[in-house]
XYZ file of C-alpha atoms in Angstrom:
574
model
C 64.984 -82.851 -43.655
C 63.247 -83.562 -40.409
C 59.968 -84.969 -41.294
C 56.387 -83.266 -39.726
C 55.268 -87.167 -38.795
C 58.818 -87.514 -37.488
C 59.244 -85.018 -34.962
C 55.687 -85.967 -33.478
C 56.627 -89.620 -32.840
C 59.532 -88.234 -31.038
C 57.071 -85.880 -28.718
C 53.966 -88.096 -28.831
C 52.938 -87.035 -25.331
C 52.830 -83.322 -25.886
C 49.475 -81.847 -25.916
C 50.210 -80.135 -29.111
C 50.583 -83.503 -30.852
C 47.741 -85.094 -29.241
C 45.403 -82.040 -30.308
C 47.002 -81.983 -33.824
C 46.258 -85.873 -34.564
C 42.875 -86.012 -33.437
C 42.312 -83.497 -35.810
C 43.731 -84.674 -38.508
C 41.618 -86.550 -41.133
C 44.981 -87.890 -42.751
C 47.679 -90.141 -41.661
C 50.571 -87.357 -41.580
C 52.646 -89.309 -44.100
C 49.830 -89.174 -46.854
C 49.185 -85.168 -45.411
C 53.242 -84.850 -46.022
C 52.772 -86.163 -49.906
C 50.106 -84.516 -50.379
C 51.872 -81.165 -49.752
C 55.085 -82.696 -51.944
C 52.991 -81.994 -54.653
C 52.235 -78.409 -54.306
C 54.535 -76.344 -56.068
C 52.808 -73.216 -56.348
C 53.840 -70.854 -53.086
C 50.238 -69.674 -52.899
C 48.969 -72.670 -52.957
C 51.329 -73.567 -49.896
C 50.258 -70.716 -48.130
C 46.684 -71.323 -48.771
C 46.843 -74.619 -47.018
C 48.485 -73.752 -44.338
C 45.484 -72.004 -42.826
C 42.988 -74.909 -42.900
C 44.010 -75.750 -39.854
C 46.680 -76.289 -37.188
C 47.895 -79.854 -38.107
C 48.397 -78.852 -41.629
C 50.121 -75.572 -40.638
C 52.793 -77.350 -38.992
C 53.076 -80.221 -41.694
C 53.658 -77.552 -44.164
C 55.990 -75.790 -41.559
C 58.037 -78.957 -41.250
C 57.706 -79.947 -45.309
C 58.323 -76.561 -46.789
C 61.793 -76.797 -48.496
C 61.742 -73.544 -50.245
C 60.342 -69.442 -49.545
C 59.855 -66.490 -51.598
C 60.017 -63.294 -49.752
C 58.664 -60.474 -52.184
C 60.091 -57.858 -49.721
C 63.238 -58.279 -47.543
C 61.885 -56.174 -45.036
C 58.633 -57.926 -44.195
C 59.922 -60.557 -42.283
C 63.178 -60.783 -40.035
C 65.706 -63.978 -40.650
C 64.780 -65.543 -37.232
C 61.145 -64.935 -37.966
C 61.555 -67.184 -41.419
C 64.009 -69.418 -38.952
C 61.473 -70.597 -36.969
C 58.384 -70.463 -38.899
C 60.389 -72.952 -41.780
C 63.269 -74.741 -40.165
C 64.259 -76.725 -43.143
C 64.368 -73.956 -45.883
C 66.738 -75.015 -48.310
C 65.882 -72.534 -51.477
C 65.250 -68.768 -50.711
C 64.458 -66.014 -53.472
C 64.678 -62.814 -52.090
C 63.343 -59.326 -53.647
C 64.843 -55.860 -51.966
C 64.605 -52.558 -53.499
C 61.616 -51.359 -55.091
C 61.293 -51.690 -59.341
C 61.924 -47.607 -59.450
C 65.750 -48.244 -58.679
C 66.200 -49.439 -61.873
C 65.703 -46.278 -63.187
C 68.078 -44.887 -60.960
C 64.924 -43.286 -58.953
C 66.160 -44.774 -55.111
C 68.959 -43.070 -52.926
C 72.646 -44.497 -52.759
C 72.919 -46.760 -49.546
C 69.220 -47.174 -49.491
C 69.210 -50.209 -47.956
C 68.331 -53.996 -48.973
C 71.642 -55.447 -47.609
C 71.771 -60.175 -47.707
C 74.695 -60.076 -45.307
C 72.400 -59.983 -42.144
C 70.518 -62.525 -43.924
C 73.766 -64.863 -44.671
C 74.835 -64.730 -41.150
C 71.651 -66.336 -40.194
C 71.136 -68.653 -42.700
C 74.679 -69.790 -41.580
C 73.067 -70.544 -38.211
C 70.029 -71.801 -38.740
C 69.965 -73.474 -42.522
C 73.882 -74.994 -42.762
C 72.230 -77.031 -45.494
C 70.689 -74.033 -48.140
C 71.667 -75.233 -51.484
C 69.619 -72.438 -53.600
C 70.047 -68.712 -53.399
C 68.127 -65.928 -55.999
C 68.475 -62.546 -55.108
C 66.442 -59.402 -57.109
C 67.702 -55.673 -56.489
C 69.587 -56.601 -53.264
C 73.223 -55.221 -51.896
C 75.706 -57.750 -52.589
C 79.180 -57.391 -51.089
C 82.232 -59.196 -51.769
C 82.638 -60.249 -48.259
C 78.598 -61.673 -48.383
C 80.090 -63.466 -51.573
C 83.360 -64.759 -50.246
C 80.844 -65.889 -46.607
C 78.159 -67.600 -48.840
C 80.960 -70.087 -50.455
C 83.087 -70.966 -47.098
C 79.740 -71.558 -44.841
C 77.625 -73.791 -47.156
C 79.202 -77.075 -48.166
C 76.035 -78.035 -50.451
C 75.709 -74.525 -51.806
C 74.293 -75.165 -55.537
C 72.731 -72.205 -57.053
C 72.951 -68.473 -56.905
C 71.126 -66.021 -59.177
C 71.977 -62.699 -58.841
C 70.065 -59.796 -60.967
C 69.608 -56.482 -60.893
C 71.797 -56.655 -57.460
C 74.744 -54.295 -56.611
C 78.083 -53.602 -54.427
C 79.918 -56.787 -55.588
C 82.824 -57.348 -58.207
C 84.738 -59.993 -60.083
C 86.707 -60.458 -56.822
C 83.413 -62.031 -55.324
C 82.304 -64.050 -58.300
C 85.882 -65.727 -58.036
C 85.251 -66.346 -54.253
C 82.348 -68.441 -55.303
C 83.685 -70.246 -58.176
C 86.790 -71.575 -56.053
C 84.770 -72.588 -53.126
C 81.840 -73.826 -54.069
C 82.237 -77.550 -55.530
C 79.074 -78.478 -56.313
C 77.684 -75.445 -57.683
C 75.141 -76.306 -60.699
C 73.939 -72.860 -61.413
C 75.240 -69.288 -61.620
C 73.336 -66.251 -63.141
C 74.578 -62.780 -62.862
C 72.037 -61.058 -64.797
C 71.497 -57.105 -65.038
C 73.972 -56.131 -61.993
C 76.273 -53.241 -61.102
C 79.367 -55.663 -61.048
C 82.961 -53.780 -60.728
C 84.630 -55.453 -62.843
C 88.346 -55.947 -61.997
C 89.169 -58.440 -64.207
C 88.199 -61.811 -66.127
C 90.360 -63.880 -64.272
C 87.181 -64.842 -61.977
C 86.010 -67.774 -64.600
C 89.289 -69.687 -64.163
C 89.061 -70.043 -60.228
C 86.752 -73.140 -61.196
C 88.673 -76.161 -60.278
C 89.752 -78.500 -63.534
C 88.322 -81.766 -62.055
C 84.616 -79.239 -61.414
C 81.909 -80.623 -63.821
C 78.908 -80.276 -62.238
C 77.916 -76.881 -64.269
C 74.043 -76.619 -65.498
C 73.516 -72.925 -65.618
C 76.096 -70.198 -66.218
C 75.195 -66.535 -67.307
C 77.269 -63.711 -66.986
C 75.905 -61.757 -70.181
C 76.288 -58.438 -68.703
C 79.605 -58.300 -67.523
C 81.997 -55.697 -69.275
C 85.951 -57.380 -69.031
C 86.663 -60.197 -71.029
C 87.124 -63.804 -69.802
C 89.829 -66.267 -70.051
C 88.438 -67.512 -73.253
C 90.751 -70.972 -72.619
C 89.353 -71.694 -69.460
C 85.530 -71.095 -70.346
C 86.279 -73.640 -73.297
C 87.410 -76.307 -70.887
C 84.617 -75.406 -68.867
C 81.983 -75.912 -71.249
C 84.032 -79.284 -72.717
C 83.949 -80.594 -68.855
C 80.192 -79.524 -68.117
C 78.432 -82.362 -70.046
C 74.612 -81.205 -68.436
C 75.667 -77.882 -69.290
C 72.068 -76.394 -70.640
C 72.141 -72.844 -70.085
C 75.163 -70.676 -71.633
C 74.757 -67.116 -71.835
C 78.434 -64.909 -72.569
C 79.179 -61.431 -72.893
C 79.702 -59.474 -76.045
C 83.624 -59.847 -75.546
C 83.256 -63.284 -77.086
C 83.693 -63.604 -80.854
C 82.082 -65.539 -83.378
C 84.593 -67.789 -83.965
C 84.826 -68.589 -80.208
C 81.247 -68.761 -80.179
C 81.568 -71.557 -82.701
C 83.949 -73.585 -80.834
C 81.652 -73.431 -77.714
C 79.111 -74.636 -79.595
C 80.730 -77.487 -80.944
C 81.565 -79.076 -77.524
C 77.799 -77.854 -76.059
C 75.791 -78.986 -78.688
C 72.914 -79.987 -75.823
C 72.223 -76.361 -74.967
C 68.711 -75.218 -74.698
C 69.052 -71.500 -73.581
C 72.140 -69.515 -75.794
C 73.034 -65.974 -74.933
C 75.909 -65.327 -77.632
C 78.521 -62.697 -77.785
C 79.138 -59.675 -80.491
C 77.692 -60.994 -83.447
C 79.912 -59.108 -85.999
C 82.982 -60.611 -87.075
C 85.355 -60.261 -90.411
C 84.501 -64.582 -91.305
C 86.116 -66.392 -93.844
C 83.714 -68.156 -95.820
C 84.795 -71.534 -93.954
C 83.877 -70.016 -91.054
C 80.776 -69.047 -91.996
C 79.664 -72.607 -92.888
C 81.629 -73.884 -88.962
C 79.349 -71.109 -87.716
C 75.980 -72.021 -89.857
C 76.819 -76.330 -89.328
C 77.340 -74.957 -85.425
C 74.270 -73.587 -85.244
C 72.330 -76.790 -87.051
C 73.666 -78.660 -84.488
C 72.266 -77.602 -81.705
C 68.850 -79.032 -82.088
C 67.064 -78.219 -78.599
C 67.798 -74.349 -77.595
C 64.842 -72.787 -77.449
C 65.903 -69.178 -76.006
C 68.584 -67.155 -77.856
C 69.461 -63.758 -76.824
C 72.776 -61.566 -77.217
C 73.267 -60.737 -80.577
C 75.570 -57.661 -79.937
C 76.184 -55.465 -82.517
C 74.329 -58.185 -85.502
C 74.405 -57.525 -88.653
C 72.321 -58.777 -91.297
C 75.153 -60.395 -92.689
C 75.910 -63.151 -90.056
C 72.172 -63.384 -89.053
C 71.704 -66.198 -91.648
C 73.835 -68.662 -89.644
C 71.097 -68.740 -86.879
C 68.240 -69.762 -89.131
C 68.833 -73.197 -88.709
C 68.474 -72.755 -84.607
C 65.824 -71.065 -84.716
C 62.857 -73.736 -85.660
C 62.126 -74.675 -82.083
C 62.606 -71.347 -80.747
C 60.130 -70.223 -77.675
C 61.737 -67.257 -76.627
C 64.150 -64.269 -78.375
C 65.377 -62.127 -76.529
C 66.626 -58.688 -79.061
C 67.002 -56.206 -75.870
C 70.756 -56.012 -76.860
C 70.489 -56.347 -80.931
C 69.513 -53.041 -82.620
C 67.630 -54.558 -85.610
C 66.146 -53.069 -88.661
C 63.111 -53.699 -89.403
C 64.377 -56.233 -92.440
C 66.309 -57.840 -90.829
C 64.007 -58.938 -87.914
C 61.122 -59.542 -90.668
C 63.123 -62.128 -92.007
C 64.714 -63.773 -88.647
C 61.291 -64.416 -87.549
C 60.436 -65.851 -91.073
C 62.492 -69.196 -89.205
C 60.733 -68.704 -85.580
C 57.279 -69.976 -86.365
C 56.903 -71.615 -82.547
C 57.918 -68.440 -80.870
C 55.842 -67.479 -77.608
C 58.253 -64.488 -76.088
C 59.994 -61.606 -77.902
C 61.749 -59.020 -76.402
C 63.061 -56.106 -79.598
C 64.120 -52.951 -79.346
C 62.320 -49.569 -80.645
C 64.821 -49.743 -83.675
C 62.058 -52.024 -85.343
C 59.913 -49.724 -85.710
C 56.266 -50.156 -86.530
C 57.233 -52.010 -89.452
C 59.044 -54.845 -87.887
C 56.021 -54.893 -85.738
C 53.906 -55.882 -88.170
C 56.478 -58.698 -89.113
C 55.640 -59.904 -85.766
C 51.959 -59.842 -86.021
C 52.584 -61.697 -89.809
C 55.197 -64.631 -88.108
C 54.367 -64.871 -84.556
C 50.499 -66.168 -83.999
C 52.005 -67.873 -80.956
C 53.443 -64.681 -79.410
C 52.119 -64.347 -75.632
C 54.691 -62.256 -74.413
C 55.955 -58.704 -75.902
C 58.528 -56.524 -74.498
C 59.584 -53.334 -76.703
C 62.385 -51.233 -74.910
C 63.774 -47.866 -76.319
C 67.135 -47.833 -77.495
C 67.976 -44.058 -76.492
C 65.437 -43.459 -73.689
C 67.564 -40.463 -73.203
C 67.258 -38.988 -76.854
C 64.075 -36.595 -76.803
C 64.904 -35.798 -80.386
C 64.723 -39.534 -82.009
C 63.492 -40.108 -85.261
C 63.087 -43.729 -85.197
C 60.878 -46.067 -82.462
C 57.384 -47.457 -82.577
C 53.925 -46.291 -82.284
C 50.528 -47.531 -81.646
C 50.216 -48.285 -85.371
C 52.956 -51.384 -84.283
C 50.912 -51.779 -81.347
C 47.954 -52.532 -83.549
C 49.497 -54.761 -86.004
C 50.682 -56.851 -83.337
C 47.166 -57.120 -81.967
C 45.553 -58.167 -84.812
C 47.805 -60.627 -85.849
C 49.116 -62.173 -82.041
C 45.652 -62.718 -80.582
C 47.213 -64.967 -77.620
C 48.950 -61.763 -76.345
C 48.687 -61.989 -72.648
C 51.957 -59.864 -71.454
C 52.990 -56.698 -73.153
C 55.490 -53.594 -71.788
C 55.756 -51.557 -74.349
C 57.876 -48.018 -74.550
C 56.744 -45.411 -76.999
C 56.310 -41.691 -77.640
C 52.307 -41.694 -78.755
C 49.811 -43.973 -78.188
C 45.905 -42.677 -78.571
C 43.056 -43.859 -76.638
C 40.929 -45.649 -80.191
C 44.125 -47.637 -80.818
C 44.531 -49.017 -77.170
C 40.506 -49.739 -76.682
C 41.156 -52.035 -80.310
C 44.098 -53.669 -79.191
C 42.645 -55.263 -76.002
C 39.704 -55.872 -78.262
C 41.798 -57.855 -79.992
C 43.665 -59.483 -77.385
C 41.470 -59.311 -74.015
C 43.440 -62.029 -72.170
C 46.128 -59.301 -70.835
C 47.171 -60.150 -67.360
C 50.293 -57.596 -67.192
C 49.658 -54.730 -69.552
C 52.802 -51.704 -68.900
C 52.369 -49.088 -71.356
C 55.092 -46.370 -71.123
C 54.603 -43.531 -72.687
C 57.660 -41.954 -72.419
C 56.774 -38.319 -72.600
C 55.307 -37.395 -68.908
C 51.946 -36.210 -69.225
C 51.601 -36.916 -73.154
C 47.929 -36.543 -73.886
C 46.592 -38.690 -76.852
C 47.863 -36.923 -79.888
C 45.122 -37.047 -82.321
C 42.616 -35.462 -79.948
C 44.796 -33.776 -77.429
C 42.333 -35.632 -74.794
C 43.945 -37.672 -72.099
C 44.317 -41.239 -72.054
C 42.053 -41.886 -69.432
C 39.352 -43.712 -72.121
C 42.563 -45.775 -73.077
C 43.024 -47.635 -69.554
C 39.336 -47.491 -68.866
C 39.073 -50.049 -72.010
C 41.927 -51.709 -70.465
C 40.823 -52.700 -67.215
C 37.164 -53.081 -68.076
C 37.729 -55.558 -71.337
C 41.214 -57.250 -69.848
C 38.934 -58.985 -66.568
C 42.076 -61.145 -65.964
C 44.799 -58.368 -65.359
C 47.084 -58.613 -62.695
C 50.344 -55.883 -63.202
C 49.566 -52.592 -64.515
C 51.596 -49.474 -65.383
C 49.889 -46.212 -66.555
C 51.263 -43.551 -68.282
C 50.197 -40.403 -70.158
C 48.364 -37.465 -69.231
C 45.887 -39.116 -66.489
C 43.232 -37.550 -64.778
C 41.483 -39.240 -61.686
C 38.637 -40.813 -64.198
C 41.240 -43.441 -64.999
C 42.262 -44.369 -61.232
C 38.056 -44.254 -60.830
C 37.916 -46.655 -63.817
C 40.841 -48.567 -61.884
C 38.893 -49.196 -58.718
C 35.676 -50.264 -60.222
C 36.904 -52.827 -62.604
C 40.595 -54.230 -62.134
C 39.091 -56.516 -59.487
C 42.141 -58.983 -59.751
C 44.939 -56.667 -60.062
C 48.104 -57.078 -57.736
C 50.354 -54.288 -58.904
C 50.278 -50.904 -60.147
C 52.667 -48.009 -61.221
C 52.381 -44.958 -61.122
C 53.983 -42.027 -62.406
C 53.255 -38.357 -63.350
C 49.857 -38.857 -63.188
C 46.033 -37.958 -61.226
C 44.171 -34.699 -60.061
C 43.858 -34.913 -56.555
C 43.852 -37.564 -53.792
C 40.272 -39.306 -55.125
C 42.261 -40.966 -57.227
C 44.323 -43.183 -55.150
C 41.218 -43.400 -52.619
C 39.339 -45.238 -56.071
C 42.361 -47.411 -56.490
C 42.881 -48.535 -52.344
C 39.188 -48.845 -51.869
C 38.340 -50.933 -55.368
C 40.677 -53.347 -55.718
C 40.830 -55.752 -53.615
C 44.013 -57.944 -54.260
C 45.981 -55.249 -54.398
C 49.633 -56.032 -53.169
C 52.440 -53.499 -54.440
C 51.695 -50.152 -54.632
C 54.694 -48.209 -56.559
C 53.367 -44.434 -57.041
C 55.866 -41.221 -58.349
C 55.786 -37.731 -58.854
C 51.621 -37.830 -58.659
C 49.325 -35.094 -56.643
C 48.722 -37.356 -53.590
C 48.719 -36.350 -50.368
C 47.640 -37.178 -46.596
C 44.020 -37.730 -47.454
C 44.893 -40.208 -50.110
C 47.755 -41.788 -47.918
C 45.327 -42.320 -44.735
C 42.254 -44.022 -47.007
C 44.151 -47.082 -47.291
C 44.654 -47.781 -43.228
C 42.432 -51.100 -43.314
C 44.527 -51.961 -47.325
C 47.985 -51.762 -46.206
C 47.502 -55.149 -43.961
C 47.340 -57.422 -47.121
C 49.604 -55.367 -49.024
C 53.469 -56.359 -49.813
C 54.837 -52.984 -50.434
C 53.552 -49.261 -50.783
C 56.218 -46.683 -52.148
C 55.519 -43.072 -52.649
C 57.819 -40.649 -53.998
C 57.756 -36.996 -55.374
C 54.122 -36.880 -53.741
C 52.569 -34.360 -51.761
C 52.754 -35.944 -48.436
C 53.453 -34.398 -45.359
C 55.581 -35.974 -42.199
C 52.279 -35.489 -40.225
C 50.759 -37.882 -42.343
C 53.272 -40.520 -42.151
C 53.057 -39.841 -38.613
C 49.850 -40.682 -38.617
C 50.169 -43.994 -40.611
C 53.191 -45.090 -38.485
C 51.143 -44.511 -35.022
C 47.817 -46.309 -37.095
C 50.088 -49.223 -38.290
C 52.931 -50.145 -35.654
C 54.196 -53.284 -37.445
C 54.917 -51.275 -40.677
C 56.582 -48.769 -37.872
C 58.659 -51.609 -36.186
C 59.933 -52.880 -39.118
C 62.045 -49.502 -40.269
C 62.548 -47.624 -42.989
C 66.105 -46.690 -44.139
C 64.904 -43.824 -46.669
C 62.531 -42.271 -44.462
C 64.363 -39.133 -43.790
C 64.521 -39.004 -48.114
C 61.204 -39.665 -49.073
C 58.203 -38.646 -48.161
C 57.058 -42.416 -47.564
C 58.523 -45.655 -47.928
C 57.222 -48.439 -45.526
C 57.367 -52.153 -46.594
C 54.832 -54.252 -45.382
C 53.705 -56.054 -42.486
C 54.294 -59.833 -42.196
C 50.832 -60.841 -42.267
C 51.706 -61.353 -46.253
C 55.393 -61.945 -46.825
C 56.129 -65.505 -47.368
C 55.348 -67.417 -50.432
């Protein structure tokens, strides 16, 4: 990397530099250490406005960018404002794609993005993409251009199969890290994994969870045997037990463990390789997988589970039992992810085991299945509360929820910074008083002073996008669905809270009015998406004449919803 202090001894008559170093108050190699030590992007960005010499030191120093929206900011504009960029994360379509809520071909393609990086950063090592369009031919380009490629991370991304994945793992030698995570992979066949060379060993990371075919079981063995700083392993459910067992054995330095189907006809000498596995592997703390588990097999992970930090269920449908006594062996655990099949009564096994607990994810298991029987209520919700008072994160899927029981819970736990509530019935008023839950996020954003990532659901009138404005003063991001009156609501929200940067609003009464109140908000903002409202294409018109840059910097879905713009650049690096 070119150094700042560098490149102005080379042009120590140019005006700039004079300016610059009469300005200065540091000597630009104690300036260059100084910004070493800043990790946070924020921070980074923060400092680069004091003033023009420590703009361009942190131009010239920066090694790594986060772009929250890929189209904020052209390639050549990140090009030449950081020319020695060796780690990019990248973020494209917005969170309601998930869901299946954004239009096929809607946009968010890396290959324009590959071609320059080819160009201008021959030397990127790092590459993490989130809800982009990933092509084989972007795949097979990444691994032939960059000779010190390391790292890719690819989730919730799309267009790609096996075919790529094998691409990378034949070309790129000194790769330390790959994480395909939560992707629409076409998957063609498991021959991919055995495209890494025999003399490769460099391995640190590998996740491929969520991939369907099965793998060459041989060759991930002799992977794993050759990979001695091998720390994160994460398979799909196509592995067995007994293979699960002999990766173990020759990765017993693991610290992360995503395991295949847990369910397995074991003879009792494999349950005790399994359980003396399992003891062995003395540092993971995260474990997730668990396909298919039964109570029967859960036993062998007891003895794993004493320095655990993080368990991730999301794939495990557990009884309430049998999580009650899992967590019985977790008693350092900080992040737990279950699904609804719990019910409230494995919820209170949480609030009994897990005083730690900052982090809480519940997802449904049939989201689909309007009929269910089974899931969790705000009687869970409670017990967690009272017993987890260091809850700080929680998204939590249910059918009922009542107003009393969410004003107690951040009573109990008032240091929520994201708090997503999904109430999974549109419109569901609280169903003990048939009132809606406007009272419920009211005590949410007035008690919880430090939130930053909301998500409202229920039946909503504008009270609680009133109660929104006044008193979330520090929150970046809210979601919206199926909810509001009229367009005062989303004038409360644009004109209260200041810090405001993503915007993701569905199916909600909003119109013009509410659309045009925001002209002087949308300059800080990342991203604003609006869809199923009641916009006109006079309005957005109007907001594209108002705001050029948002104008210049296109829209793909325009013509299929009634707004989608993406930011200016005045906030898109990080």
């Amino acid at each position: 990397m070119e150094s700042y202090s560098k490149r102005k001894r080379e042009c120590p008559s140019s005006p700039e530099s004079t300016q610059l170093s009469s300005s200065s108050t540091f000597p630009d190699e104690v300036l260059e250490r100084v910004l070493a030590l800043l990790t946070s992007h924020k921070d980074r960005s923060s400092v680069s406005l004091v003033c023009k010499n420590w703009y361009h030191a942190e131009q010239w120093s920066r090694t790594r960018v986060f772009i929250g929206n890929c189209y904020s900011v052209s390639p050549e504009i990140l090009a030449r404002r950081f020319p020695n960029i060796r780690c990019v994360t990248l973020k494209g379509k917005p969170r309601f794609s998930d869901f299946n809520l954004v239009p096929h071909n809607w946009g968010a393609d890396i290959h324009a993005w590959l071609v320059a990086f080819a160009n201008n950063y021959p030397f990127l090592e790092e590459l993490r993409l989130k809800r982009m369009t990933v092509n084989d031919e972007s795949l097979e380009f990444l691994a032939l251009n960059f000779p010190n490629f390391k790292v890719l991370s690819l989730l919730s991304c799309d267009g790609f199969s096996t075919d790529g994945l094998a691409a990378i793992t034949t070309h790129c030698k000194n790769l330390t890290e790959l994480d395909i995570h939560e992707n629409g992979v076409e998957d063609r066949s498991g021959n991919w994994l055995s495209c890494f060379p025999e003399s490769f060993t460099s391995l640190e990371v590998l996740n491929y969870a969520n991939l369907g075919s099965e793998v060459n079981f041989d060759a991930l063995e002799r992977l794993v045997s050759r990979c001695k700083s091998l720390k994160v392993l994460k398979v799909n459910k196509s592995i067995s037990l007994e293979q699960l067992q002999r990766l173990l054995v020759r990765a017993p330095q693991l610290v992360e463990l995503g395991t295949g189907t847990f369910m397995q006809e074991l003879t009792p000498r494999q349950c005790v390789e399994l359980e003396s596995a399992f003891n062995n592997c003395k540092n993971i703390h995260t474990l997730s997988g668990l396909w298919e588990a039964t109570v029967l097999y859960l036993p062998a992970l007891y003895p794993a589970c004493s320095n655990l930090t993080f368990l991730n269920l999301s794939y495990a449908a557990l009884q309430s039992g049998e999580l009650a006594k899992l967590l019985a062996h977790c008693p350092r655990l900080q992040r737990l992810w279950v699904l609804d099949t719990v019910e409230d009564k494995g919820l209170e096994a949480v609030g009994s085991n897990c005083p730690l607990l900052e982090e809480l994810r519940v997802f449904p298991a049939d989201p689909f299945d309007e009929e269910i029987i089974h899931g969790v209520t705000e009687a869970g919700f409670l017990a967690v509360s009272f017993g987890c008072r260091r809850l700080h994160y929680v998204l939590y899927f249910c059918r009922q929820m009542t107003n009393a029981a969410v004003a107690t819970i951040v009573q109990n736990c008032p240091d929520f910074t994201h708090f997503r509530l999904c109430i999974m019935n549109p419109r569901q008023p609280d169903y003990l008083t048939d009132e809606p839950m406007d009272e419920a996020f009211g005590a949410v954003v007035r008690t919880c002073t430090k939130l930053q990532r909301l998500s409202v659901s229920g039946l909503l009138t504008d009270l609680t996008f009133e109660y929104i404005g006044n008193y979330a003063k520090n929150l970046e991001v809210l979601s919206v669905a199926f909810a509001g009156s009229s367009d005062w609501g989303m004038q409360c929200v644009l004109g209260g809270c200041s810090k405001l940067r993503k915007l993701e609003i569905r199916d909600c009464p909003f119109g013009n009015l509410a659309l045009l109140s925001g002209l002087e908000k949308y300059e800080s903002m990342r991203s604003l998406w609006m869809s199923a409202c009641k916009l006109t294409m006079s309005g957005c018109r109007h907001l594209a004449r108002e705001m050029p840059s948002w104008a210049k910097n296109g829209c793909p879905s325009f013509r299929t919803h009634p707004l989608n713009f993406r930011n200016n650049r005045s906030h898109c690096f990080a």
